[in-house]
Amino acid sequence: SYQHLEKMLEKIDGRGYKAYQELQGQYQWKDYILSIDYVQGDPFASPSRIRVILSEDKAGFPENLYDTFYKRKGVIDFLSRTVAQNIQKFYHRVGGSGKSGLLSIGHCGQEILDRNFVVIDKKHVEARLEVGLPAAGRRILGREAKKIFFEALPKITETSLFYKNISKEQLQKTVALVEDQHCIRQELEKRNLVAFIANGSILPRESGVSQRPLKIGAIPFQSPKEYEIALELPNYGTIKGMGIPEGVTLIVGGGFHGKSTLLEALELGVYDHKLGDGREYLITRENAVKIKAEDGRSVEKVNISPFINNLPMGQDTIRFSSENASGSTSQAANIIEALEIGTDLLLIDEDTSATNFMIRDGRMQQLVQKEKEPITPFIDKVRELYKEKGVSTILVIGGSGDYFEVADHVIMMDEYVPKDVTKQAKDIAKKNQNLRKIESISKEQENPPRVLLKTSFPKGKKGVKIKSKGLEHIVYNKMDVDLRNLEQLIDSNQTNALCFILYYIMETMVDDKKTLSEIVDQVYEEILKRGLDIVSPFKGHPGNMALPRKYEIAGMLNRFRSLKIK
Ligand code: ADP
Ligand code: MG
């Protein structure tokens, strides 16, 4: 019981930090259990992990708030943010060395993701927290610890995890929002759209380093008449906005007129956004993938032959491997890898593409013969991708009118306002005879399966250590896995999850038979069925995680420099 905890804290006060280990265990306090699952080794180490566990009859959340996957995601998101706010409000960090006095729950950004910081089901509600057990130097500050466990935690629990005490109105708003967002996602498929952008959405962000909405001078989004549709949402009611149809869509316009901002918003529309974000009702097909040139990345046995053939020195492009891919080969590999996982929509910005991958104009075709050019540019592939594979593309391009011929829709950004210029673009294409020849495409070869080999995961003397470093890096033993170009990886808790998933895959799934995409499918299915916690090796508090998409899991494996494919 809590009295026991109190006595122990008094007993170990002033002793060496190791004595904190004795606290590990569970303590009953009024309506809940405090579970101290992991105690840090010293004040500078990663903080201790604790949970607060309530039975549902005490917590009192009506079941209809969390009876679907997406509603539960909303409730968990809301409660996580509520706990964070109440820590701010009711806890003043006590002093001490290292991480002493830290008290936190996983951070939630602009997106509403499937997270594991809070658990809610018919039986119980649980919040998972990190605490830096306080010390002066390495000497235990028992009295400070008592402030955390006996003053702050009860107050935070009371105000955050009991239905009767939280703002029901705010919670209801979040649940209503995720319900509407889910509805838009379903409408996209029914109506053969790849994205919906509600009128009034705020697309630009505060700055290059902040995902918060631009507050001053933001021009709200307004759909061109030609693309305006109305959707009937269960909570919001009728909402109007732009429906971007399947097919090939160009976004053109002068520099600085908001093209990239629109594309970036579409990239993140694969996720739901929280109230007040400005992109709440901007939804993109969930499996949309941003494609970039990524020179320097490693590529392991990817069939890039649809784009690249006849490399110098007879290099293989059906099973293309490189430690240091070029702009165009990396961009080709990124597309093929996206198709391997399954995608309905590619998002491409000229700003981050390899020019020779995107275009090859008539004059260049005359100077450099096709036989001397390994690259079939994307312009000659983009229609085929749609017609044969059903994969749409949205492309930002301000620099080449050659694309007018292959586009279904051309949208011009004009001082942040989109306009339909499809007809003009098609007229211009007709009037100005193009010197360019379509580069005939050789029939695609059979795609060899990419079987993932166990030797991809070498063990060091002490086995394997996998750690995330912020959002964009994972360190496997001493090898860096660079995730900077996975632009749709947006939360460091997703990166944490990727570490656990990597470990889970290598320990339990790789058998020298399954392909990379089969493994990704399988791990994803298991997570959806049994929850994110299953990939964690820890008992109790599993470590903070947010669910990444399949594509980011594959993206991590594909960027793993010791990846071995049979
Ligand atoms: P482009 O890709 O066409 O060159 P960007 O999308 O990079 O242009 O946008 C240029 C600048 O305009 C950016 O600083 C961006 O934040 C800002 N911006 C974009 N859209 C809007 C908008 N709707 N309202 C206000 N500012 C915007
Ligand atoms: Mg741009």
Coordinates of C-alpha atoms and ligand atoms in Angstrom, one line a residue:
S1 CA 0.0 0.0 0.0
Y2 CA 0.9 3.7 -0.2
Q3 CA 1.8 3.7 3.5
H4 CA 4.4 1.1 2.7
L5 CA 5.8 3.4 0.0
E6 CA 5.9 6.2 2.4
K7 CA 7.9 4.2 4.9
M8 CA 10.3 3.1 2.3
L9 CA 10.9 6.6 1.1
E10 CA 11.7 7.6 4.6
K11 CA 14.0 4.7 5.1
I12 CA 16.1 5.2 2.0
D13 CA 16.2 9.0 2.3
G14 CA 19.8 10.2 2.1
R15 CA 21.1 6.8 1.0
G16 CA 22.9 5.9 -2.3
Y17 CA 20.8 6.0 -5.4
K18 CA 20.8 2.2 -5.9
A19 CA 18.5 2.0 -2.9
Y20 CA 15.7 3.4 -5.1
Q21 CA 15.6 -0.1 -6.7
E22 CA 13.6 -1.3 -3.6
L23 CA 10.7 0.8 -4.8
Q24 CA 9.9 -1.4 -7.7
G25 CA 6.5 -2.9 -7.2
Q26 CA 2.8 -1.9 -7.0
Y27 CA 1.1 0.3 -4.4
Q28 CA -2.6 0.8 -3.7
W29 CA -3.8 4.3 -3.2
K30 CA -7.5 5.1 -2.7
D31 CA -9.0 4.4 -6.2
Y32 CA -5.9 3.4 -8.1
I33 CA -2.7 1.4 -8.2
L34 CA 0.7 3.0 -8.7
S35 CA 3.0 0.6 -10.4
I36 CA 6.7 1.4 -10.4
D37 CA 7.9 -0.8 -13.2
Y38 CA 11.4 0.2 -13.9
V39 CA 13.8 2.2 -11.7
Q40 CA 16.6 4.1 -13.3
G41 CA 20.2 3.1 -12.3
D42 CA 21.4 6.7 -11.6
P43 CA 20.0 10.2 -11.7
F44 CA 21.4 10.8 -15.2
A45 CA 20.1 7.6 -16.8
S46 CA 16.8 7.5 -18.8
P47 CA 14.0 8.2 -16.3
S48 CA 12.1 5.5 -14.3
R49 CA 8.9 4.2 -15.8
I50 CA 5.7 4.1 -13.8
R51 CA 2.0 3.5 -14.4
V52 CA -1.2 4.7 -12.7
I53 CA -3.9 2.1 -13.1
L54 CA -7.6 2.5 -12.4
S55 CA -10.4 0.1 -12.8
E56 CA -12.9 1.2 -15.3
D57 CA -15.8 1.3 -12.8
K58 CA -13.9 3.9 -10.9
A59 CA -12.7 5.8 -14.0
G60 CA -16.2 5.8 -15.4
F61 CA -15.7 6.4 -19.1
P62 CA -18.8 5.4 -21.1
E63 CA -18.0 2.6 -23.5
N64 CA -19.5 4.2 -26.5
L65 CA -16.6 6.7 -26.4
Y66 CA -14.0 4.1 -27.3
D67 CA -15.9 1.3 -29.1
T68 CA -14.1 1.7 -32.4
F69 CA -10.4 1.8 -33.2
Y70 CA -10.4 5.4 -34.3
K71 CA -12.6 6.6 -31.4
R72 CA -10.3 5.0 -28.9
K73 CA -7.3 6.6 -30.7
G74 CA -9.1 9.9 -30.1
V75 CA -9.8 9.3 -26.5
I76 CA -6.2 8.2 -25.8
D77 CA -4.9 11.2 -27.6
F78 CA -7.1 13.5 -25.5
L79 CA -6.3 11.9 -22.2
S80 CA -2.6 11.9 -23.0
R81 CA -2.8 15.7 -23.6
T82 CA -4.9 16.2 -20.5
V83 CA -2.3 14.4 -18.3
A84 CA 0.4 16.5 -19.9
Q85 CA -1.5 19.7 -19.2
N86 CA -2.2 18.8 -15.6
I87 CA 1.4 17.9 -15.0
Q88 CA 2.1 21.5 -16.2
K89 CA -0.6 22.9 -14.0
F90 CA -0.1 20.9 -10.7
Y91 CA 3.5 20.0 -10.6
H92 CA 6.5 22.2 -10.1
R93 CA 9.6 20.3 -10.7
V94 CA 11.6 19.6 -7.6
G95 CA 15.4 20.2 -7.9
G96 CA 18.3 17.8 -7.9
S97 CA 20.9 16.3 -10.1
G98 CA 20.5 14.9 -13.6
K99 CA 16.9 14.1 -14.4
S100 CA 15.8 14.6 -10.8
G101 CA 12.2 15.7 -10.5
L102 CA 11.3 15.1 -14.1
L103 CA 7.7 14.1 -14.5
S104 CA 6.2 13.5 -17.9
I105 CA 4.0 11.6 -20.3
G106 CA 4.8 11.0 -23.9
H107 CA 4.6 14.2 -26.0
C108 CA 1.8 14.7 -28.5
G109 CA 2.3 16.9 -31.5
Q110 CA -0.2 18.2 -34.0
E111 CA -1.3 14.7 -35.1
I112 CA -3.7 12.4 -33.5
L113 CA -1.9 9.1 -33.7
D114 CA -2.5 5.7 -32.2
R115 CA -0.4 6.0 -29.0
N116 CA 0.3 3.8 -26.0
F117 CA 0.7 6.5 -23.3
V118 CA -2.8 5.8 -22.0
V119 CA -4.7 2.5 -22.2
I120 CA -8.4 2.4 -22.0
D121 CA -10.7 -0.7 -22.2
K122 CA -13.7 -2.2 -20.5
K123 CA -11.6 -3.2 -17.5
H124 CA -9.3 -0.4 -16.8
V125 CA -7.7 3.0 -17.6
E126 CA -4.0 3.3 -17.3
A127 CA -1.5 6.2 -17.8
R128 CA 2.1 5.6 -18.4
L129 CA 4.6 8.2 -17.1
E130 CA 8.3 8.9 -16.7
V131 CA 9.7 10.1 -13.5
G132 CA 13.3 11.2 -12.7
L133 CA 13.7 10.0 -9.1
P134 CA 15.2 12.9 -7.2
A135 CA 18.7 13.0 -5.8
A136 CA 21.4 15.4 -4.7
G137 CA 24.4 14.1 -6.4
R138 CA 23.8 10.4 -6.0
R139 CA 22.1 10.7 -2.6
I140 CA 18.4 10.0 -2.5
L141 CA 16.1 12.9 -1.8
G142 CA 13.2 10.9 -0.3
R143 CA 11.2 13.9 0.7
E144 CA 11.3 15.3 -2.8
A145 CA 10.2 11.9 -4.1
K146 CA 7.3 12.0 -1.7
K147 CA 6.2 15.2 -3.2
I148 CA 5.9 13.5 -6.6
F149 CA 4.2 10.4 -5.4
F150 CA 2.0 11.9 -2.7
E151 CA 1.1 15.3 -3.9
A152 CA 1.6 15.6 -7.7
L153 CA 0.5 12.2 -8.9
P154 CA -2.8 11.9 -6.9
K155 CA -3.7 15.4 -8.1
I156 CA -2.8 14.6 -11.7
T157 CA -4.6 11.3 -11.7
E158 CA -7.7 12.8 -10.1
T159 CA -8.0 15.6 -12.7
S160 CA -7.0 13.6 -15.7
L161 CA -8.2 10.0 -15.5
F162 CA -11.6 10.2 -13.9
Y163 CA -14.4 10.8 -16.3
K164 CA -16.3 12.9 -13.8
N165 CA -13.5 15.4 -13.5
I166 CA -12.4 16.0 -17.1
S167 CA -13.9 18.3 -19.6
K168 CA -16.5 16.1 -21.2
E169 CA -17.2 18.7 -23.8
Q170 CA -13.6 18.8 -25.0
L171 CA -13.4 15.0 -25.0
Q172 CA -16.6 14.8 -27.0
K173 CA -15.2 17.3 -29.5
T174 CA -12.1 15.1 -30.1
V175 CA -14.1 12.0 -30.5
A176 CA -16.5 13.8 -32.9
L177 CA -13.5 15.0 -34.9
V178 CA -11.9 11.6 -35.3
E179 CA -15.2 10.2 -36.3
D180 CA -15.6 12.9 -39.0
Q181 CA -12.0 12.3 -40.2
H182 CA -12.7 8.6 -40.5
C183 CA -15.8 9.4 -42.5
I184 CA -13.8 11.6 -45.0
R185 CA -11.3 8.8 -45.4
Q186 CA -14.0 6.4 -46.4
E187 CA -15.6 9.0 -48.7
L188 CA -12.3 9.4 -50.6
E189 CA -12.4 5.8 -51.8
K190 CA -16.1 5.8 -52.5
R191 CA -15.7 8.9 -54.7
N192 CA -12.4 7.9 -56.4
L193 CA -10.6 10.9 -54.8
V194 CA -7.1 10.9 -53.5
A195 CA -7.5 13.8 -51.2
F196 CA -10.0 16.2 -49.7
I197 CA -9.1 19.7 -48.5
A198 CA -11.8 21.6 -46.7
N199 CA -12.4 25.2 -47.5
G200 CA -11.0 27.4 -44.8
S201 CA -8.2 25.0 -44.0
I202 CA -4.9 26.6 -42.9
L203 CA -2.1 25.0 -44.7
P204 CA 1.1 27.1 -44.0
R205 CA 3.0 26.3 -40.8
E206 CA 4.5 28.8 -38.3
S207 CA 8.0 28.2 -39.5
G208 CA 10.4 25.6 -41.0
V209 CA 10.8 24.1 -37.5
S210 CA 7.3 24.4 -36.1
Q211 CA 4.3 22.4 -37.2
R212 CA 1.9 24.8 -35.6
P213 CA -0.4 26.8 -37.9
L214 CA 0.8 30.1 -39.3
K215 CA -1.2 32.6 -37.3
I216 CA -0.6 35.9 -39.0
G217 CA -1.4 36.4 -42.6
A218 CA -2.4 32.9 -43.5
I219 CA -4.7 32.7 -46.5
P220 CA -7.4 30.1 -45.8
F221 CA -7.7 27.4 -48.5
Q222 CA -10.5 27.8 -51.0
S223 CA -11.3 25.2 -53.6
P224 CA -11.6 26.0 -57.3
K225 CA -15.2 25.7 -58.3
E226 CA -14.4 22.9 -60.7
Y227 CA -13.3 20.6 -57.9
E228 CA -15.6 21.7 -55.1
I229 CA -17.6 19.0 -53.5
A230 CA -19.8 18.7 -50.4
L231 CA -19.4 15.9 -47.9
E232 CA -21.9 15.0 -45.2
L233 CA -20.1 14.3 -42.0
P234 CA -21.8 12.7 -38.9
N235 CA -20.8 15.5 -36.5
Y236 CA -19.7 18.5 -38.5
G237 CA -22.6 18.3 -41.0
T238 CA -22.1 19.5 -44.5
I239 CA -18.5 20.5 -45.3
K240 CA -17.3 21.8 -48.6
G241 CA -13.8 21.7 -50.1
M242 CA -11.6 20.4 -52.9
G243 CA -11.7 16.8 -53.9
I244 CA -8.6 15.9 -55.8
P245 CA -9.5 13.0 -58.2
E246 CA -7.5 10.0 -58.9
G247 CA -5.1 10.3 -61.9
V248 CA -2.2 12.6 -62.6
T249 CA -2.5 16.0 -61.0
L250 CA 0.0 18.8 -61.6
I251 CA 0.4 21.7 -59.2
V252 CA 2.0 24.6 -61.1
G253 CA 2.5 28.2 -60.3
G254 CA 5.2 30.8 -59.8
G255 CA 7.8 30.4 -57.1
F256 CA 6.6 31.3 -53.6
H257 CA 3.0 30.9 -54.5
G258 CA 2.3 28.1 -52.1
K259 CA 2.9 24.9 -54.2
S260 CA 5.2 23.1 -51.7
T261 CA 3.0 24.1 -48.8
L262 CA 0.0 22.5 -50.4
L263 CA 2.0 19.3 -51.2
E264 CA 3.4 19.1 -47.7
A265 CA -0.1 19.4 -46.2
L266 CA -1.2 16.6 -48.4
E267 CA 1.8 14.4 -47.3
L268 CA 0.7 14.8 -43.7
G269 CA -3.0 14.3 -44.5
V270 CA -2.3 10.6 -44.1
Y271 CA -2.7 11.4 -40.4
D272 CA -5.5 13.0 -38.5
H273 CA -4.8 16.4 -37.0
K274 CA -5.9 17.8 -33.7
L275 CA -8.5 20.5 -33.2
G276 CA -7.1 24.0 -34.0
D277 CA -4.4 22.7 -36.3
G278 CA -5.9 24.1 -39.4
R279 CA -5.7 20.8 -41.3
E280 CA -8.4 18.9 -39.3
Y281 CA -10.5 18.4 -42.5
L282 CA -7.6 17.8 -44.9
I283 CA -7.4 14.1 -45.5
T284 CA -5.2 12.2 -48.0
R285 CA -5.3 8.5 -48.8
E286 CA -3.7 6.8 -45.9
N287 CA -1.0 5.0 -48.0
A288 CA 0.1 8.1 -49.9
V289 CA 3.9 8.3 -50.1
K290 CA 6.2 11.2 -50.6
I291 CA 8.9 10.4 -53.1
K292 CA 12.2 12.3 -53.1
A293 CA 15.7 12.0 -54.5
E294 CA 17.9 10.8 -51.7
D295 CA 21.4 10.5 -53.0
G296 CA 23.8 8.7 -50.7
R297 CA 21.2 6.2 -49.4
S298 CA 21.9 2.5 -49.6
V299 CA 19.7 0.3 -51.8
E300 CA 19.5 -3.4 -51.6
K301 CA 18.4 -5.5 -54.6
V302 CA 15.6 -3.3 -55.8
N303 CA 14.2 -3.7 -59.3
I304 CA 14.6 -0.2 -60.7
S305 CA 14.6 -1.4 -64.3
P306 CA 11.2 0.2 -65.1
F307 CA 13.1 3.5 -64.8
I308 CA 16.8 2.7 -65.2
N309 CA 18.4 0.4 -67.7
N310 CA 21.8 -0.1 -69.4
L311 CA 23.9 1.4 -66.5
P312 CA 27.6 1.8 -67.3
M313 CA 29.7 -1.3 -66.7
G314 CA 26.7 -3.5 -67.1
Q315 CA 25.4 -2.9 -63.6
D316 CA 22.3 -4.9 -62.7
T317 CA 19.1 -2.8 -62.5
I318 CA 16.7 -5.7 -61.9
R319 CA 18.4 -6.3 -58.6
F320 CA 20.0 -3.0 -58.1
S321 CA 22.2 -2.5 -55.1
S322 CA 24.3 0.5 -54.0
E323 CA 25.9 1.8 -50.9
N324 CA 25.7 5.3 -52.3
A325 CA 22.8 5.7 -54.8
S326 CA 22.6 8.7 -57.1
G327 CA 19.8 11.2 -57.1
S328 CA 17.9 9.4 -59.9
T329 CA 18.6 5.8 -58.8
S330 CA 17.5 6.7 -55.2
Q331 CA 14.3 8.3 -56.5
A332 CA 13.6 5.2 -58.6
A333 CA 14.2 2.9 -55.7
N334 CA 12.0 5.0 -53.5
I335 CA 9.1 4.6 -55.9
I336 CA 9.6 0.9 -56.4
E337 CA 9.8 0.3 -52.6
A338 CA 6.6 2.3 -52.2
L339 CA 4.8 0.2 -54.8
E340 CA 6.1 -2.9 -53.0
I341 CA 4.3 -2.0 -49.8
G342 CA 1.3 -0.8 -51.7
T343 CA 0.3 2.8 -52.4
D344 CA -2.5 4.6 -54.2
L345 CA -0.8 7.9 -54.4
L346 CA 2.7 9.3 -55.0
L347 CA 3.5 12.8 -53.9
I348 CA 6.4 14.5 -55.7
D349 CA 7.9 18.0 -55.5
E350 CA 10.3 19.2 -58.1
D351 CA 12.2 21.0 -55.2
T352 CA 13.4 17.6 -53.9
S353 CA 13.6 15.6 -57.1
A354 CA 16.4 14.7 -59.4
T355 CA 15.9 16.8 -62.6
N356 CA 17.1 14.0 -64.9
F357 CA 14.7 11.6 -63.3
M358 CA 11.7 13.9 -63.9
I359 CA 12.3 15.3 -67.4
R360 CA 14.3 14.9 -70.6
D361 CA 13.3 17.4 -73.2
G362 CA 13.2 17.2 -77.0
R363 CA 16.5 18.9 -77.5
M364 CA 18.3 16.7 -75.0
Q365 CA 16.8 13.7 -76.6
Q366 CA 18.4 14.8 -79.9
L367 CA 21.8 15.4 -78.4
V368 CA 22.0 12.3 -76.2
Q369 CA 20.7 9.2 -77.8
K370 CA 18.4 6.9 -75.9
E371 CA 21.0 4.1 -76.0
K372 CA 23.3 6.4 -74.0
E373 CA 20.8 7.4 -71.4
P374 CA 19.9 4.8 -68.8
I375 CA 17.0 6.8 -67.4
T376 CA 13.4 6.6 -68.6
P377 CA 12.1 9.8 -67.1
F378 CA 9.1 9.8 -64.8
I379 CA 7.1 11.8 -67.4
D380 CA 7.0 8.6 -69.5
K381 CA 6.0 6.4 -66.6
V382 CA 3.4 8.5 -64.8
R383 CA 0.4 7.5 -66.9
E384 CA 1.4 3.9 -67.0
L385 CA 1.5 3.9 -63.2
Y386 CA -2.0 5.1 -63.1
K387 CA -3.5 3.0 -65.9
E388 CA -1.8 -0.3 -65.1
K389 CA -1.3 -0.1 -61.4
G390 CA -4.0 2.4 -60.3
V391 CA -1.4 4.6 -58.7
S392 CA -2.1 8.3 -58.9
T393 CA 0.5 11.0 -58.7
I394 CA 0.3 14.6 -57.4
L395 CA 3.3 16.5 -58.8
V396 CA 4.5 20.0 -58.0
I397 CA 6.2 21.3 -61.1
G398 CA 6.9 24.9 -62.0
G399 CA 9.7 24.3 -64.4
S400 CA 8.5 22.0 -67.3
G401 CA 5.4 22.3 -69.5
D402 CA 6.2 18.9 -71.0
Y403 CA 4.0 17.4 -68.3
F404 CA 0.9 19.1 -69.6
E405 CA 0.5 16.2 -72.0
V406 CA 0.4 13.5 -69.4
A407 CA -1.7 15.3 -66.8
D408 CA -5.4 14.8 -66.1
H409 CA -5.6 17.9 -64.0
V410 CA -3.6 21.0 -63.7
I411 CA -4.0 23.3 -60.7
M412 CA -2.3 26.6 -60.5
M413 CA -1.4 28.2 -57.2
D414 CA -1.9 31.9 -57.6
E415 CA -1.0 33.9 -54.4
Y416 CA -1.9 30.8 -52.3
V417 CA -5.2 30.3 -54.1
P418 CA -5.7 27.2 -56.3
K419 CA -7.2 27.7 -59.8
D420 CA -8.1 25.1 -62.3
V421 CA -6.0 25.7 -65.5
T422 CA -6.4 22.2 -67.1
K423 CA -8.0 23.5 -70.2
Q424 CA -5.4 26.3 -70.8
A425 CA -2.5 23.8 -70.2
K426 CA -4.0 21.3 -72.7
D427 CA -4.5 24.1 -75.2
I428 CA -1.0 25.2 -74.9
A429 CA 0.3 21.7 -75.3
K430 CA -1.8 21.3 -78.5
K431 CA -0.7 24.6 -80.0
N432 CA 3.0 24.2 -79.3
Q433 CA 4.2 21.2 -81.0
N434 CA 6.5 19.3 -78.7
L435 CA 9.8 18.1 -80.1
R436 CA 9.9 15.5 -77.4
K437 CA 9.4 11.9 -78.2
I438 CA 7.8 9.5 -75.8
E439 CA 10.5 7.1 -74.8
S440 CA 9.2 3.7 -75.5
I441 CA 9.1 1.6 -72.5
S442 CA 10.5 -1.9 -72.6
K443 CA 8.1 -4.5 -71.2
E444 CA 8.6 -4.8 -67.5
Q445 CA 10.5 -7.8 -66.3
E446 CA 9.1 -10.1 -63.6
N447 CA 9.8 -8.6 -60.2
P448 CA 12.0 -10.9 -58.2
P449 CA 10.7 -11.3 -54.6
R450 CA 12.9 -9.6 -52.0
V451 CA 13.4 -12.2 -49.3
L452 CA 14.8 -10.7 -46.1
L453 CA 17.8 -12.6 -44.8
K454 CA 18.8 -13.1 -41.1
T455 CA 22.3 -12.0 -41.9
S456 CA 20.9 -8.5 -42.2
F457 CA 21.1 -8.3 -38.4
P458 CA 24.6 -8.9 -37.2
K459 CA 25.1 -9.4 -33.5
G460 CA 27.9 -7.7 -31.6
K461 CA 29.8 -9.1 -28.6
K462 CA 27.0 -7.9 -26.3
G463 CA 24.2 -8.9 -28.7
V464 CA 22.1 -6.1 -30.2
K465 CA 21.4 -2.6 -29.0
I466 CA 18.8 -0.5 -30.8
K467 CA 18.2 3.1 -29.8
S468 CA 16.4 6.0 -31.3
K469 CA 18.1 9.3 -31.5
G470 CA 15.3 11.9 -31.8
L471 CA 13.0 11.7 -34.7
E472 CA 15.3 10.9 -37.5
H473 CA 17.9 8.4 -36.5
I474 CA 18.1 4.9 -35.2
V475 CA 21.3 3.5 -34.0
Y476 CA 21.8 -0.3 -34.3
N477 CA 24.8 -1.2 -32.3
K478 CA 27.1 1.4 -33.9
M479 CA 25.4 1.7 -37.3
D480 CA 23.3 4.7 -38.0
V481 CA 19.9 4.3 -39.7
D482 CA 19.2 7.6 -41.3
L483 CA 15.5 8.3 -41.5
R484 CA 15.7 12.0 -42.4
N485 CA 14.2 11.5 -45.8
L486 CA 11.1 9.7 -44.5
E487 CA 9.2 12.9 -44.4
Q488 CA 6.0 11.3 -43.3
L489 CA 7.7 10.1 -40.1
I490 CA 6.6 12.9 -37.9
D491 CA 6.7 11.9 -34.2
S492 CA 9.7 10.7 -32.2
N493 CA 7.4 8.2 -30.5
Q494 CA 7.0 6.6 -33.9
T495 CA 10.7 6.4 -34.1
N496 CA 10.7 4.7 -30.7
A497 CA 8.2 2.3 -32.0
L498 CA 10.3 1.6 -35.1
C499 CA 13.2 0.5 -32.8
F500 CA 11.0 -2.0 -31.0
I501 CA 9.5 -3.2 -34.3
L502 CA 13.0 -3.7 -35.7
Y503 CA 13.9 -5.8 -32.7
Y504 CA 10.7 -7.7 -32.8
I505 CA 11.1 -8.4 -36.5
M506 CA 14.7 -9.6 -36.3
E507 CA 14.0 -11.7 -33.2
T508 CA 10.7 -13.4 -34.2
M509 CA 9.9 -13.0 -37.9
V510 CA 12.9 -13.2 -40.1
D511 CA 13.3 -16.8 -41.4
D512 CA 15.1 -16.4 -44.7
K513 CA 11.8 -17.2 -46.5
K514 CA 9.5 -14.3 -46.0
T515 CA 9.8 -11.2 -48.2
L516 CA 10.4 -7.8 -46.7
S517 CA 6.8 -6.7 -47.6
E518 CA 5.3 -9.9 -46.1
I519 CA 7.1 -9.2 -42.9
V520 CA 5.9 -5.6 -42.8
D521 CA 2.4 -6.7 -43.5
Q522 CA 2.5 -9.3 -40.8
V523 CA 4.0 -7.2 -38.1
Y524 CA 1.5 -4.5 -38.9
E525 CA -1.4 -6.9 -38.7
E526 CA -0.3 -8.2 -35.4
I527 CA 0.0 -4.7 -34.0
L528 CA -3.4 -3.7 -35.2
K529 CA -4.9 -6.9 -33.7
R530 CA -3.1 -7.0 -30.4
G531 CA -1.8 -3.4 -29.8
L532 CA 1.5 -1.6 -30.0
D533 CA 2.7 -2.9 -26.7
I534 CA 3.4 -6.4 -28.2
V535 CA 6.6 -5.2 -29.8
S536 CA 8.1 -4.0 -26.6
P537 CA 10.4 -6.3 -24.7
F538 CA 9.6 -4.6 -21.4
K539 CA 7.1 -5.7 -18.8
G540 CA 4.7 -3.1 -17.3
H541 CA 5.4 0.3 -18.8
P542 CA 6.5 -0.7 -22.3
G543 CA 8.1 2.6 -23.4
N544 CA 6.4 5.4 -25.3
M545 CA 5.2 4.6 -28.8
A546 CA 3.1 6.0 -31.5
L547 CA 2.1 3.8 -34.5
P548 CA 4.1 4.5 -37.7
R549 CA 2.6 3.4 -41.0
K550 CA 3.6 0.3 -42.9
Y551 CA 5.5 2.4 -45.3
E552 CA 7.8 3.9 -42.6
I553 CA 8.5 0.4 -41.2
A554 CA 9.6 -0.7 -44.7
G555 CA 11.4 2.6 -45.2
M556 CA 13.5 1.9 -42.1
L557 CA 14.3 -1.6 -43.2
N558 CA 15.2 -0.4 -46.7
R559 CA 17.6 2.2 -45.3
F560 CA 19.2 -0.3 -43.0
R561 CA 22.8 -0.4 -44.3
S562 CA 23.4 -4.0 -43.5
L563 CA 20.1 -5.1 -45.1
K564 CA 20.6 -8.4 -47.0
I565 CA 18.1 -9.6 -49.6
K566 CA 18.3 -13.1 -51.1
Ligands
ADP1 P1 6.4 27.4 -53.7 O1 6.7 26.0 -53.4 O2 5.3 27.7 -54.6 O3 7.7 28.2 -54.1 P2 5.9 27.6 -50.8 O4 4.9 26.6 -50.7 O5 7.3 27.2 -50.4 O6 6.0 28.2 -52.3 O7 5.4 28.9 -50.0 C1 6.2 30.1 -50.0 C2 5.9 30.8 -48.7 O8 4.5 31.2 -48.6 C3 6.2 30.0 -47.4 O9 6.8 30.8 -46.5 C4 4.8 29.6 -46.9 O10 4.8 29.5 -45.5 C5 3.9 30.8 -47.4 N1 2.6 30.3 -47.6 C6 2.2 29.2 -48.3 N2 0.8 29.1 -48.3 C7 0.3 30.2 -47.6 C8 -1.0 30.7 -47.3 N3 -2.1 30.0 -47.7 N4 -1.1 31.8 -46.6 C9 0.0 32.5 -46.2 N5 1.3 32.1 -46.5 C10 1.4 31.0 -47.2
MG2 MG 8.4 24.8 -53.7

